[in-house]
Amino acid sequence: MDLSSLSKEKWWGDDYLYELNGFWLLPPFTQSVILASFPKTLLFSIWRSITFVFCRGLIPCGPYHDHVMGYKKLNLERSKEVFFVTYEELMSDPKTHVKELAKFVGCPFEGDDAEEQVVEVVKSCSFEVLSNYEVNKSEESPSCWDYKNCLNNEIIEHADALTKEKFHSNGFMYGI
């Protein structure tokens, strides 16, 4: 069937545009054909689209990998002005990085009890403590933030390849 032969009074759309863009999209006095997707199919399609957009650097704030590498290089060139630490580094040795951060912002831990102060700051900022505040309580389980529980192997492999290309090729062994 040649779709160009269809009447101009016919309107084709899909199920999620109506709610996102408002009912005014439907032209008055026309017949409408709506193709509804199974919700999980639509969710998967959107997820794949977001992955594509992220990996191409088309997200609103620009290419993620380029931003991270820019900050990493800036930290190496101007370490007195830029403090750079990865989440994983911070989590693996929080006391060291909290001390470095305090020194960087001009508030180093001092005195005989400096080490105890660091331990107290690390403890008071821990996930265990912060997650018990009412404002931070969530119905979601911690595993929902684990990419291995959310992304399929194809997406993980694509992200790893991009990370190797953007980070590892520049000597920044991070992200995999």
GROMACS .gro file of N, CA and C in nm:
model
  528
    1MET      N    1   0.084  -0.118   0.000
    1MET     CA    2   0.000   0.000   0.000
    1MET      C    3   0.089   0.124   0.000
    2ASP      N    4   0.057   0.218  -0.083
    2ASP     CA    5   0.129   0.345  -0.090
    2ASP      C    6   0.066   0.442   0.009
    3LEU      N    7   0.142   0.476   0.115
    3LEU     CA    8   0.087   0.562   0.220
    3LEU      C    9   0.060   0.703   0.171
    4SER      N   10   0.129   0.745   0.066
    4SER     CA   11   0.107   0.881   0.016
    4SER      C   12  -0.032   0.897  -0.045
    5SER      N   13  -0.096   0.784  -0.075
    5SER     CA   14  -0.229   0.792  -0.133
    5SER      C   15  -0.338   0.808  -0.027
    6LEU      N   16  -0.302   0.800   0.099
    6LEU     CA   17  -0.402   0.815   0.205
    6LEU      C   18  -0.452   0.959   0.211
    7SER      N   19  -0.574   0.973   0.250
    7SER     CA   20  -0.637   1.104   0.261
    7SER      C   21  -0.561   1.191   0.361
    8LYS      N   22  -0.554   1.319   0.333
    8LYS     CA   23  -0.489   1.414   0.424
    8LYS      C   24  -0.568   1.428   0.554
    9GLU      N   25  -0.693   1.384   0.553
    9GLU     CA   26  -0.774   1.393   0.673
    9GLU      C   27  -0.744   1.280   0.770
   10LYS      N   28  -0.656   1.189   0.731
   10LYS     CA   29  -0.616   1.081   0.822
   10LYS      C   30  -0.498   1.130   0.904
   11TRP      N   31  -0.491   1.090   1.028
   11TRP     CA   32  -0.382   1.133   1.115
   11TRP      C   33  -0.321   1.011   1.179
   12TRP      N   34  -0.190   1.000   1.169
   12TRP     CA   35  -0.119   0.886   1.227
   12TRP      C   36  -0.042   0.935   1.348
   13GLY      N   37  -0.045   0.859   1.454
   13GLY     CA   38   0.028   0.897   1.573
   13GLY      C   39   0.064   0.774   1.653
   14ASP      N   40   0.129   0.796   1.762
   14ASP     CA   41   0.153   0.682   1.850
   14ASP      C   42   0.108   0.717   1.990
   15ASP      N   43   0.110   0.616   2.073
   15ASP     CA   44   0.040   0.624   2.201
   15ASP      C   45   0.095   0.724   2.301
   16TYR      N   46   0.220   0.759   2.296
   16TYR     CA   47   0.270   0.845   2.403
   16TYR      C   48   0.274   0.992   2.365
   17LEU      N   49   0.255   1.028   2.243
   17LEU     CA   50   0.257   1.169   2.205
   17LEU      C   51   0.135   1.244   2.256
   18TYR      N   52   0.021   1.180   2.260
   18TYR     CA   53  -0.102   1.246   2.303
   18TYR      C   54  -0.087   1.305   2.442
   19GLU      N   55  -0.042   1.225   2.537
   19GLU     CA   56  -0.028   1.271   2.675
   19GLU      C   57   0.090   1.367   2.691
   20LEU      N   58   0.197   1.343   2.619
   20LEU     CA   59   0.315   1.429   2.634
   20LEU      C   60   0.292   1.568   2.575
   21ASN      N   61   0.224   1.572   2.463
   21ASN     CA   62   0.211   1.698   2.392
   21ASN      C   63   0.073   1.761   2.402
   22GLY      N   64  -0.023   1.691   2.456
   22GLY     CA   65  -0.156   1.748   2.472
   22GLY      C   66  -0.252   1.705   2.363
   23PHE      N   67  -0.379   1.712   2.395
   23PHE     CA   68  -0.482   1.666   2.302
   23PHE      C   69  -0.493   1.752   2.179
   24TRP      N   70  -0.441   1.874   2.183
   24TRP     CA   71  -0.453   1.965   2.070
   24TRP      C   72  -0.384   1.912   1.945
   25LEU      N   73  -0.302   1.807   1.960
   25LEU     CA   74  -0.235   1.750   1.843
   25LEU      C   75  -0.333   1.687   1.746
   26LEU      N   76  -0.446   1.639   1.797
   26LEU     CA   77  -0.543   1.575   1.709
   26LEU      C   78  -0.617   1.681   1.628
   27PRO      N   79  -0.600   1.680   1.497
   27PRO     CA   80  -0.673   1.776   1.415
   27PRO      C   81  -0.823   1.752   1.428
   28PRO      N   82  -0.903   1.856   1.431
   28PRO     CA   83  -1.047   1.837   1.445
   28PRO      C   84  -1.108   1.771   1.322
   29PHE      N   85  -1.208   1.692   1.345
   29PHE     CA   86  -1.287   1.630   1.240
   29PHE      C   87  -1.204   1.542   1.147
   30THR      N   88  -1.110   1.470   1.203
   30THR     CA   89  -1.034   1.376   1.122
   30THR      C   90  -1.044   1.239   1.184
   31GLN      N   91  -1.016   1.140   1.105
   31GLN     CA   92  -1.002   1.005   1.158
   31GLN      C   93  -0.859   0.990   1.206
   32SER      N   94  -0.841   0.921   1.315
   32SER     CA   95  -0.707   0.904   1.370
   32SER      C   96  -0.675   0.757   1.383
   33VAL      N   97  -0.553   0.721   1.347
   33VAL     CA   98  -0.504   0.586   1.366
   33VAL      C   99  -0.395   0.594   1.471
   34ILE      N  100  -0.416   0.525   1.582
   34ILE     CA  101  -0.319   0.527   1.691
   34ILE      C  102  -0.263   0.387   1.706
   35LEU      N  103  -0.134   0.376   1.702
   35LEU     CA  104  -0.066   0.248   1.723
   35LEU      C  105  -0.013   0.248   1.865
   36ALA      N  106  -0.071   0.166   1.950
   36ALA     CA  107  -0.030   0.160   2.090
   36ALA      C  108   0.074   0.051   2.108
   37SER      N  109   0.177   0.083   2.182
   37SER     CA  110   0.282  -0.014   2.211
   37SER      C  111   0.256  -0.079   2.345
   38PHE      N  112   0.304  -0.201   2.360
   38PHE     CA  113   0.304  -0.266   2.489
   38PHE      C  114   0.394  -0.182   2.579
   39PRO      N  115   0.352  -0.148   2.701
   39PRO     CA  116   0.430  -0.055   2.783
   39PRO      C  117   0.577  -0.092   2.798
   40LYS      N  118   0.608  -0.219   2.815
   40LYS     CA  119   0.748  -0.258   2.832
   40LYS      C  120   0.826  -0.240   2.703
   41THR      N  121   0.760  -0.258   2.590
   41THR     CA  122   0.826  -0.237   2.461
   41THR      C  123   0.861  -0.089   2.445
   42LEU      N  124   0.767  -0.003   2.480
   42LEU     CA  125   0.792   0.140   2.471
   42LEU      C  126   0.904   0.181   2.567
   43LEU      N  127   0.900   0.129   2.689
   43LEU     CA  128   1.004   0.160   2.786
   43LEU      C  129   1.141   0.118   2.734
   44PHE      N  130   1.149  -0.002   2.679
   44PHE     CA  131   1.275  -0.050   2.623
   44PHE      C  132   1.322   0.039   2.508
   45SER      N  133   1.228   0.079   2.423
   45SER     CA  134   1.262   0.165   2.310
   45SER      C  135   1.316   0.300   2.357
   46ILE      N  136   1.251   0.358   2.456
   46ILE     CA  137   1.298   0.486   2.510
   46ILE      C  138   1.435   0.468   2.574
   47TRP      N  139   1.452   0.358   2.648
   47TRP     CA  140   1.580   0.329   2.715
   47TRP      C  141   1.692   0.321   2.612
   48ARG      N  142   1.666   0.249   2.502
   48ARG     CA  143   1.767   0.236   2.397
   48ARG      C  144   1.797   0.372   2.333
   49SER      N  145   1.693   0.452   2.313
   49SER     CA  146   1.712   0.585   2.254
   49SER      C  147   1.798   0.673   2.345
   50ILE      N  148   1.771   0.668   2.474
   50ILE     CA  149   1.849   0.748   2.569
   50ILE      C  150   1.994   0.702   2.568
   51THR      N  151   2.015   0.571   2.563
   51THR     CA  152   2.152   0.517   2.558
   51THR      C  153   2.224   0.569   2.433
   52PHE      N  154   2.155   0.565   2.319
   52PHE     CA  155   2.212   0.613   2.194
   52PHE      C  156   2.249   0.761   2.207
   53VAL      N  157   2.158   0.842   2.259
   53VAL     CA  158   2.181   0.985   2.273
   53VAL      C  159   2.298   1.012   2.367
   54PHE      N  160   2.304   0.940   2.480
   54PHE     CA  161   2.413   0.957   2.576
   54PHE      C  162   2.547   0.921   2.512
   55CYS      N  163   2.553   0.806   2.446
   55CYS     CA  164   2.679   0.760   2.387
   55CYS      C  165   2.727   0.849   2.273
   56ARG      N  166   2.636   0.918   2.207
   56ARG     CA  167   2.674   1.009   2.099
   56ARG      C  168   2.708   1.149   2.152
   57GLY      N  169   2.689   1.170   2.282
   57GLY     CA  170   2.719   1.301   2.340
   57GLY      C  171   2.614   1.405   2.307
   58LEU      N  172   2.492   1.360   2.282
   58LEU     CA  173   2.387   1.452   2.241
   58LEU      C  174   2.296   1.493   2.357
   59ILE      N  175   2.337   1.464   2.480
   59ILE     CA  176   2.257   1.503   2.595
   59ILE      C  177   2.269   1.653   2.615
   60PRO      N  178   2.173   1.715   2.683
   60PRO     CA  179   2.173   1.862   2.693
   60PRO      C  180   2.303   1.924   2.741
   61CYS      N  181   2.375   1.860   2.833
   61CYS     CA  182   2.499   1.921   2.882
   61CYS      C  183   2.621   1.880   2.800
   62GLY      N  184   2.600   1.806   2.692
   62GLY     CA  185   2.711   1.771   2.604
   62GLY      C  186   2.773   1.637   2.635
   63PRO      N  187   2.878   1.602   2.564
   63PRO     CA  188   2.940   1.470   2.577
   63PRO      C  189   3.000   1.445   2.717
   64TYR      N  190   2.945   1.349   2.788
   64TYR     CA  191   2.988   1.316   2.924
   64TYR      C  192   3.137   1.285   2.929
   65HIS      N  193   3.183   1.196   2.842
   65HIS     CA  194   3.324   1.154   2.846
   65HIS      C  195   3.418   1.273   2.824
   66ASP      N  196   3.381   1.363   2.735
   66ASP     CA  197   3.464   1.481   2.710
   66ASP      C  198   3.469   1.572   2.833
   67HIS      N  199   3.354   1.587   2.901
   67HIS     CA  200   3.352   1.669   3.023
   67HIS      C  201   3.444   1.609   3.130
   68VAL      N  202   3.431   1.478   3.153
   68VAL     CA  203   3.512   1.414   3.256
   68VAL      C  204   3.660   1.426   3.223
   69MET      N  205   3.697   1.398   3.098
   69MET     CA  206   3.838   1.409   3.059
   69MET      C  207   3.886   1.553   3.071
   70GLY      N  208   3.801   1.648   3.038
   70GLY     CA  209   3.839   1.788   3.052
   70GLY      C  210   3.869   1.825   3.196
   71TYR      N  211   3.783   1.780   3.287
   71TYR     CA  212   3.807   1.807   3.430
   71TYR      C  213   3.929   1.732   3.481
   72LYS      N  214   3.949   1.610   3.434
   72LYS     CA  215   4.066   1.532   3.476
   72LYS      C  216   4.195   1.604   3.433
   73LYS      N  217   4.199   1.648   3.307
   73LYS     CA  218   4.317   1.719   3.256
   73LYS      C  219   4.336   1.852   3.327
   74LEU      N  220   4.227   1.922   3.352
   74LEU     CA  221   4.234   2.050   3.422
   74LEU      C  222   4.288   2.031   3.563
   75ASN      N  223   4.249   1.923   3.628
   75ASN     CA  224   4.301   1.891   3.761
   75ASN      C  225   4.452   1.869   3.756
   76LEU      N  226   4.500   1.802   3.653
   76LEU     CA  227   4.644   1.778   3.641
   76LEU      C  228   4.720   1.907   3.613
   77GLU      N  229   4.660   1.995   3.534
   77GLU     CA  230   4.726   2.120   3.497
   77GLU      C  231   4.715   2.228   3.606
   78ARG      N  232   4.602   2.230   3.677
   78ARG     CA  233   4.576   2.337   3.774
   78ARG      C  234   4.520   2.277   3.903
   79SER      N  235   4.599   2.194   3.966
   79SER     CA  236   4.551   2.119   4.084
   79SER      C  237   4.517   2.208   4.203
   80LYS      N  238   4.568   2.330   4.205
   80LYS     CA  239   4.532   2.421   4.315
   80LYS      C  240   4.394   2.481   4.296
   81GLU      N  241   4.341   2.470   4.174
   81GLU     CA  242   4.211   2.530   4.143
   81GLU      C  243   4.101   2.427   4.117
   82VAL      N  244   4.138   2.305   4.084
   82VAL     CA  245   4.040   2.202   4.050
   82VAL      C  246   4.069   2.075   4.129
   83PHE      N  247   3.970   2.031   4.205
   83PHE     CA  248   3.981   1.905   4.280
   83PHE      C  249   3.900   1.801   4.204
   84PHE      N  250   3.962   1.691   4.167
   84PHE     CA  251   3.895   1.587   4.089
   84PHE      C  252   3.909   1.454   4.161
   85VAL      N  253   3.799   1.387   4.183
   85VAL     CA  254   3.801   1.253   4.242
   85VAL      C  255   3.682   1.177   4.184
   86THR      N  256   3.703   1.049   4.158
   86THR     CA  257   3.592   0.968   4.110
   86THR      C  258   3.513   0.915   4.229
   87TYR      N  259   3.391   0.880   4.204
   87TYR     CA  260   3.305   0.822   4.308
   87TYR      C  261   3.370   0.697   4.365
   88GLU      N  262   3.424   0.614   4.277
   88GLU     CA  263   3.485   0.489   4.321
   88GLU      C  264   3.608   0.513   4.407
   89GLU      N  265   3.689   0.612   4.371
   89GLU     CA  266   3.805   0.646   4.453
   89GLU      C  267   3.760   0.693   4.591
   90LEU      N  268   3.661   0.778   4.592
   90LEU     CA  269   3.609   0.830   4.718
   90LEU      C  270   3.556   0.718   4.807
   91MET      N  271   3.484   0.624   4.748
   91MET     CA  272   3.426   0.514   4.825
   91MET      C  273   3.532   0.415   4.872
   92SER      N  274   3.639   0.399   4.795
   92SER     CA  275   3.741   0.300   4.834
   92SER      C  276   3.833   0.351   4.946
   93ASP      N  277   3.849   0.483   4.956
   93ASP     CA  278   3.937   0.539   5.060
   93ASP      C  279   3.882   0.675   5.104
   94PRO      N  280   3.766   0.676   5.169
   94PRO     CA  281   3.702   0.803   5.200
   94PRO      C  282   3.784   0.894   5.292
   95LYS      N  283   3.854   0.838   5.389
   95LYS     CA  284   3.930   0.924   5.482
   95LYS      C  285   4.036   1.006   5.408
   96THR      N  286   4.110   0.940   5.320
   96THR     CA  287   4.215   1.011   5.245
   96THR      C  288   4.155   1.124   5.162
   97HIS      N  289   4.046   1.096   5.092
   97HIS     CA  290   3.988   1.196   5.002
   97HIS      C  291   3.917   1.308   5.078
   98VAL      N  292   3.859   1.276   5.193
   98VAL     CA  293   3.798   1.381   5.275
   98VAL      C  294   3.907   1.475   5.327
   99LYS      N  295   4.020   1.420   5.368
   99LYS     CA  296   4.133   1.504   5.412
   99LYS      C  297   4.181   1.593   5.298
  100GLU      N  298   4.198   1.534   5.179
  100GLU     CA  299   4.244   1.611   5.063
  100GLU      C  300   4.145   1.721   5.027
  101LEU      N  301   4.017   1.689   5.031
  101LEU     CA  302   3.913   1.787   4.999
  101LEU      C  303   3.912   1.901   5.101
  102ALA      N  304   3.922   1.867   5.228
  102ALA     CA  305   3.924   1.970   5.333
  102ALA      C  306   4.044   2.064   5.314
  103LYS      N  307   4.159   2.007   5.284
  103LYS     CA  308   4.279   2.088   5.259
  103LYS      C  309   4.259   2.175   5.135
  104PHE      N  310   4.200   2.118   5.030
  104PHE     CA  311   4.177   2.191   4.905
  104PHE      C  312   4.089   2.314   4.926
  105VAL      N  313   3.984   2.301   5.007
  105VAL     CA  314   3.893   2.414   5.028
  105VAL      C  315   3.940   2.508   5.139
  106GLY      N  316   4.060   2.481   5.192
  106GLY     CA  317   4.118   2.571   5.290
  106GLY      C  318   4.073   2.546   5.433
  107CYS      N  319   4.020   2.428   5.459
  107CYS     CA  320   3.976   2.392   5.595
  107CYS      C  321   4.037   2.259   5.636
  108PRO      N  322   4.169   2.251   5.642
  108PRO     CA  323   4.231   2.122   5.675
  108PRO      C  324   4.199   2.081   5.819
  109PHE      N  325   4.197   1.952   5.840
  109PHE     CA  326   4.178   1.900   5.976
  109PHE      C  327   4.308   1.923   6.052
  110GLU      N  328   4.299   1.984   6.169
  110GLU     CA  329   4.418   2.016   6.247
  110GLU      C  330   4.399   1.977   6.393
  111GLY      N  331   4.509   1.970   6.463
  111GLY     CA  332   4.505   1.943   6.605
  111GLY      C  333   4.531   1.797   6.636
  112ASP      N  334   4.536   1.770   6.765
  112ASP     CA  335   4.564   1.634   6.810
  112ASP      C  336   4.454   1.536   6.772
  113ASP      N  337   4.332   1.587   6.757
  113ASP     CA  338   4.220   1.498   6.725
  113ASP      C  339   4.181   1.504   6.577
  114ALA      N  340   4.273   1.546   6.490
  114ALA     CA  341   4.244   1.560   6.347
  114ALA      C  342   4.193   1.429   6.287
  115GLU      N  343   4.257   1.319   6.321
  115GLU     CA  344   4.215   1.190   6.266
  115GLU      C  345   4.074   1.155   6.312
  116GLU      N  346   4.041   1.185   6.435
  116GLU     CA  347   3.907   1.159   6.487
  116GLU      C  348   3.803   1.246   6.416
  117GLN      N  349   3.841   1.370   6.384
  117GLN     CA  350   3.752   1.460   6.311
  117GLN      C  351   3.720   1.403   6.173
  118VAL      N  352   3.823   1.353   6.106
  118VAL     CA  353   3.805   1.293   5.973
  118VAL      C  354   3.710   1.174   5.983
  119VAL      N  355   3.733   1.087   6.079
  119VAL     CA  356   3.648   0.969   6.097
  119VAL      C  357   3.503   1.012   6.121
  120GLU      N  358   3.482   1.116   6.201
  120GLU     CA  359   3.346   1.163   6.231
  120GLU      C  360   3.278   1.219   6.105
  121VAL      N  361   3.352   1.296   6.025
  121VAL     CA  362   3.295   1.349   5.900
  121VAL      C  363   3.259   1.236   5.805
  122VAL      N  364   3.349   1.140   5.788
  122VAL     CA  365   3.322   1.026   5.700
  122VAL      C  366   3.200   0.950   5.749
  123LYS      N  367   3.193   0.927   5.878
  123LYS     CA  368   3.079   0.853   5.935
  123LYS      C  369   2.948   0.931   5.916
  124SER      N  370   2.949   1.061   5.945
  124SER     CA  371   2.825   1.140   5.935
  124SER      C  372   2.778   1.158   5.791
  125CYS      N  373   2.867   1.138   5.695
  125CYS     CA  374   2.831   1.149   5.553
  125CYS      C  375   2.815   1.013   5.486
  126SER      N  376   2.815   0.907   5.563
  126SER     CA  377   2.805   0.773   5.506
  126SER      C  378   2.665   0.745   5.453
  127PHE      N  379   2.654   0.650   5.362
  127PHE     CA  380   2.524   0.611   5.309
  127PHE      C  381   2.433   0.560   5.420
  128GLU      N  382   2.490   0.488   5.514
  128GLU     CA  383   2.410   0.433   5.623
  128GLU      C  384   2.341   0.544   5.701
  129VAL      N  385   2.415   0.650   5.733
  129VAL     CA  386   2.358   0.761   5.810
  129VAL      C  387   2.263   0.844   5.723
  130LEU      N  388   2.310   0.886   5.606
  130LEU     CA  389   2.229   0.973   5.521
  130LEU      C  390   2.101   0.906   5.471
  131SER      N  391   2.106   0.776   5.446
  131SER     CA  392   1.987   0.707   5.395
  131SER      C  393   1.879   0.692   5.502
  132ASN      N  394   1.912   0.713   5.627
  132ASN     CA  395   1.813   0.704   5.734
  132ASN      C  396   1.736   0.834   5.756
  133TYR      N  397   1.779   0.943   5.693
  133TYR     CA  398   1.702   1.066   5.701
  133TYR      C  399   1.575   1.048   5.619
  134GLU      N  400   1.464   1.097   5.669
  134GLU     CA  401   1.334   1.079   5.603
  134GLU      C  402   1.337   1.128   5.458
  135VAL      N  403   1.402   1.241   5.434
  135VAL     CA  404   1.405   1.299   5.300
  135VAL      C  405   1.474   1.207   5.199
  136ASN      N  406   1.561   1.119   5.246
  136ASN     CA  407   1.635   1.030   5.157
  136ASN      C  408   1.578   0.890   5.147
  137LYS      N  409   1.469   0.863   5.217
  137LYS     CA  410   1.411   0.729   5.212
  137LYS      C  411   1.337   0.711   5.081
  138SER      N  412   1.348   0.593   5.026
  138SER     CA  413   1.290   0.565   4.895
  138SER      C  414   1.231   0.425   4.895
  139GLU      N  415   1.132   0.407   4.808
  139GLU     CA  416   1.073   0.274   4.790
  139GLU      C  417   1.164   0.184   4.709
  140GLU      N  418   1.258   0.244   4.637
  140GLU     CA  419   1.344   0.166   4.549
  140GLU      C  420   1.451   0.094   4.630
  141SER      N  421   1.482  -0.026   4.585
  141SER     CA  422   1.588  -0.100   4.652
  141SER      C  423   1.723  -0.049   4.603
  142PRO      N  424   1.830  -0.065   4.681
  142PRO     CA  425   1.962  -0.019   4.637
  142PRO      C  426   2.005  -0.080   4.505
  143SER      N  427   1.959  -0.202   4.476
  143SER     CA  428   2.002  -0.267   4.352
  143SER      C  429   1.948  -0.198   4.228
  144CYS      N  430   1.845  -0.114   4.243
  144CYS     CA  431   1.790  -0.047   4.124
  144CYS      C  432   1.889   0.052   4.066
  145TRP      N  433   1.989   0.094   4.144
  145TRP     CA  434   2.089   0.187   4.095
  145TRP      C  435   2.212   0.116   4.041
  146ASP      N  436   2.213  -0.015   4.048
  146ASP     CA  437   2.325  -0.094   3.998
  146ASP      C  438   2.302  -0.119   3.849
  147TYR      N  439   2.388  -0.063   3.765
  147TYR     CA  440   2.367  -0.073   3.621
  147TYR      C  441   2.354  -0.217   3.573
  148LYS      N  442   2.418  -0.311   3.641
  148LYS     CA  443   2.411  -0.451   3.598
  148LYS      C  444   2.270  -0.507   3.610
  149ASN      N  445   2.189  -0.448   3.696
  149ASN     CA  446   2.050  -0.491   3.711
  149ASN      C  447   1.957  -0.421   3.614
  150CYS      N  448   2.005  -0.318   3.546
  150CYS     CA  449   1.919  -0.239   3.459
  150CYS      C  450   1.956  -0.244   3.311
  151LEU      N  451   2.083  -0.259   3.281
  151LEU     CA  452   2.127  -0.255   3.142
  151LEU      C  453   2.154  -0.395   3.089
  152ASN      N  454   2.124  -0.416   2.962
  152ASN     CA  455   2.155  -0.546   2.904
  152ASN      C  456   2.301  -0.549   2.858
  153ASN      N  457   2.349  -0.668   2.823
  153ASN     CA  458   2.491  -0.684   2.786
  153ASN      C  459   2.531  -0.599   2.666
  154GLU      N  460   2.441  -0.584   2.569
  154GLU     CA  461   2.472  -0.505   2.450
  154GLU      C  462   2.502  -0.360   2.487
  155ILE      N  463   2.421  -0.302   2.573
  155ILE     CA  464   2.440  -0.163   2.614
  155ILE      C  465   2.566  -0.150   2.698
  156ILE      N  466   2.590  -0.246   2.788
  156ILE     CA  467   2.711  -0.243   2.872
  156ILE      C  468   2.835  -0.251   2.785
  157GLU      N  469   2.836  -0.342   2.687
  157GLU     CA  470   2.952  -0.357   2.598
  157GLU      C  471   2.975  -0.229   2.518
  158HIS      N  472   2.867  -0.167   2.470
  158HIS     CA  473   2.880  -0.043   2.394
  158HIS      C  474   2.937   0.069   2.482
  159ALA      N  475   2.887   0.081   2.604
  159ALA     CA  476   2.937   0.183   2.697
  159ALA      C  477   3.083   0.157   2.732
  160ASP      N  478   3.120   0.030   2.751
  160ASP     CA  479   3.260  -0.004   2.782
  160ASP      C  480   3.352   0.032   2.666
  161ALA      N  481   3.309   0.002   2.544
  161ALA     CA  482   3.392   0.034   2.427
  161ALA      C  483   3.412   0.185   2.415
  162LEU      N  484   3.305   0.260   2.437
  162LEU     CA  485   3.314   0.405   2.430
  162LEU      C  486   3.405   0.460   2.540
  163THR      N  487   3.394   0.403   2.659
  163THR     CA  488   3.478   0.445   2.771
  163THR      C  489   3.625   0.416   2.743
  164LYS      N  490   3.654   0.299   2.686
  164LYS     CA  491   3.793   0.266   2.650
  164LYS      C  492   3.845   0.366   2.548
  165GLU      N  493   3.761   0.397   2.449
  165GLU     CA  494   3.803   0.490   2.345
  165GLU      C  495   3.829   0.630   2.402
  166LYS      N  496   3.740   0.678   2.486
  166LYS     CA  497   3.749   0.815   2.535
  166LYS      C  498   3.840   0.831   2.656
  167PHE      N  499   3.837   0.735   2.750
  167PHE     CA  500   3.915   0.747   2.873
  167PHE      C  501   4.047   0.673   2.864
  168HIS      N  502   4.041   0.543   2.840
  168HIS     CA  503   4.161   0.460   2.846
  168HIS      C  504   4.265   0.501   2.743
  169SER      N  505   4.219   0.543   2.626
  169SER     CA  506   4.315   0.585   2.523
  169SER      C  507   4.390   0.712   2.565
  170ASN      N  508   4.337   0.783   2.664
  170ASN     CA  509   4.403   0.903   2.717
  170ASN      C  510   4.473   0.877   2.850
  171GLY      N  511   4.489   0.749   2.884
  171GLY     CA  512   4.560   0.713   3.006
  171GLY      C  513   4.478   0.721   3.133
  172PHE      N  514   4.348   0.744   3.123
  172PHE     CA  515   4.260   0.752   3.239
  172PHE      C  516   4.188   0.619   3.251
  173MET      N  517   4.240   0.531   3.335
  173MET     CA  518   4.187   0.396   3.348
  173MET      C  519   4.070   0.397   3.445
  174TYR      N  520   3.955   0.435   3.395
  174TYR     CA  521   3.837   0.452   3.478
  174TYR      C  522   3.713   0.412   3.399
  175GLY      N  523   3.613   0.366   3.469
  175GLY     CA  524   3.482   0.349   3.410
  175GLY      C  525   3.444   0.211   3.365
  176ILE      N  526   3.531   0.112   3.384
  176ILE     CA  527   3.494  -0.024   3.344
  176ILE      C  528   3.517  -0.116   3.461
   0.00000   0.00000   0.00000
